Amino acid sequence: GYRGTIFLIPAHERMRTPRGIQVFGPQHFGYDLEYVKVEKLNQS
């Protein structure tokens, strides 16, 4: 198996607006996922 490291950085505030999420969010790239802030992911 492959091993890898993933690191996350917060998106710029403009990219977190509804329009920013529409343009840069996962659904724009064909993923059937909702945008979740990295800060929220880090809480789990």
Tab-separated table of C-alpha atoms in Angstrom:
chain	number	residue	atom	x	y	z
A	1	GLY	CA	0.000	0.000	0.000
A	2	TYR	CA	0.883	3.594	-0.439
A	3	ARG	CA	1.491	5.960	2.429
A	4	GLY	CA	0.901	9.667	2.206
A	5	THR	CA	0.487	12.811	4.203
A	6	ILE	CA	-2.402	15.221	3.824
A	7	PHE	CA	-2.504	18.699	5.266
A	8	LEU	CA	-5.359	21.173	5.114
A	9	ILE	CA	-5.343	24.947	5.162
A	10	PRO	CA	-8.366	27.227	5.539
A	11	ALA	CA	-9.796	28.736	2.369
A	12	HIS	CA	-9.781	32.502	1.884
A	13	GLU	CA	-12.955	34.173	3.191
A	14	ARG	CA	-14.051	35.067	-0.364
A	15	MET	CA	-13.999	31.393	-1.270
A	16	ARG	CA	-16.290	30.620	1.687
A	17	THR	CA	-19.145	32.814	0.469
A	18	PRO	CA	-22.085	31.115	-1.284
A	19	ARG	CA	-20.714	32.281	-4.655
A	20	GLY	CA	-17.192	31.186	-3.756
A	21	ILE	CA	-18.412	27.736	-2.766
A	22	GLN	CA	-20.367	27.523	-6.023
A	23	VAL	CA	-17.211	28.306	-8.021
A	24	PHE	CA	-14.534	26.549	-5.930
A	25	GLY	CA	-16.490	23.945	-3.939
A	26	PRO	CA	-16.355	20.177	-4.369
A	27	GLN	CA	-19.571	20.022	-6.424
A	28	HIS	CA	-17.999	22.265	-9.083
A	29	PHE	CA	-15.368	19.555	-9.590
A	30	GLY	CA	-17.900	16.727	-9.851
A	31	TYR	CA	-17.852	15.500	-6.242
A	32	ASP	CA	-21.177	14.715	-4.591
A	33	LEU	CA	-20.088	16.354	-1.318
A	34	GLU	CA	-21.071	19.437	0.623
A	35	TYR	CA	-18.405	21.997	1.524
A	36	VAL	CA	-17.235	21.696	5.140
A	37	LYS	CA	-14.895	24.220	6.747
A	38	VAL	CA	-11.513	22.756	7.657
A	39	GLU	CA	-11.959	24.082	11.196
A	40	LYS	CA	-15.044	21.894	11.580
A	41	LEU	CA	-13.234	18.841	10.214
A	42	ASN	CA	-10.419	19.439	12.684
A	43	GLN	CA	-12.874	19.251	15.616
A	44	SER	CA	-13.688	15.589	14.993
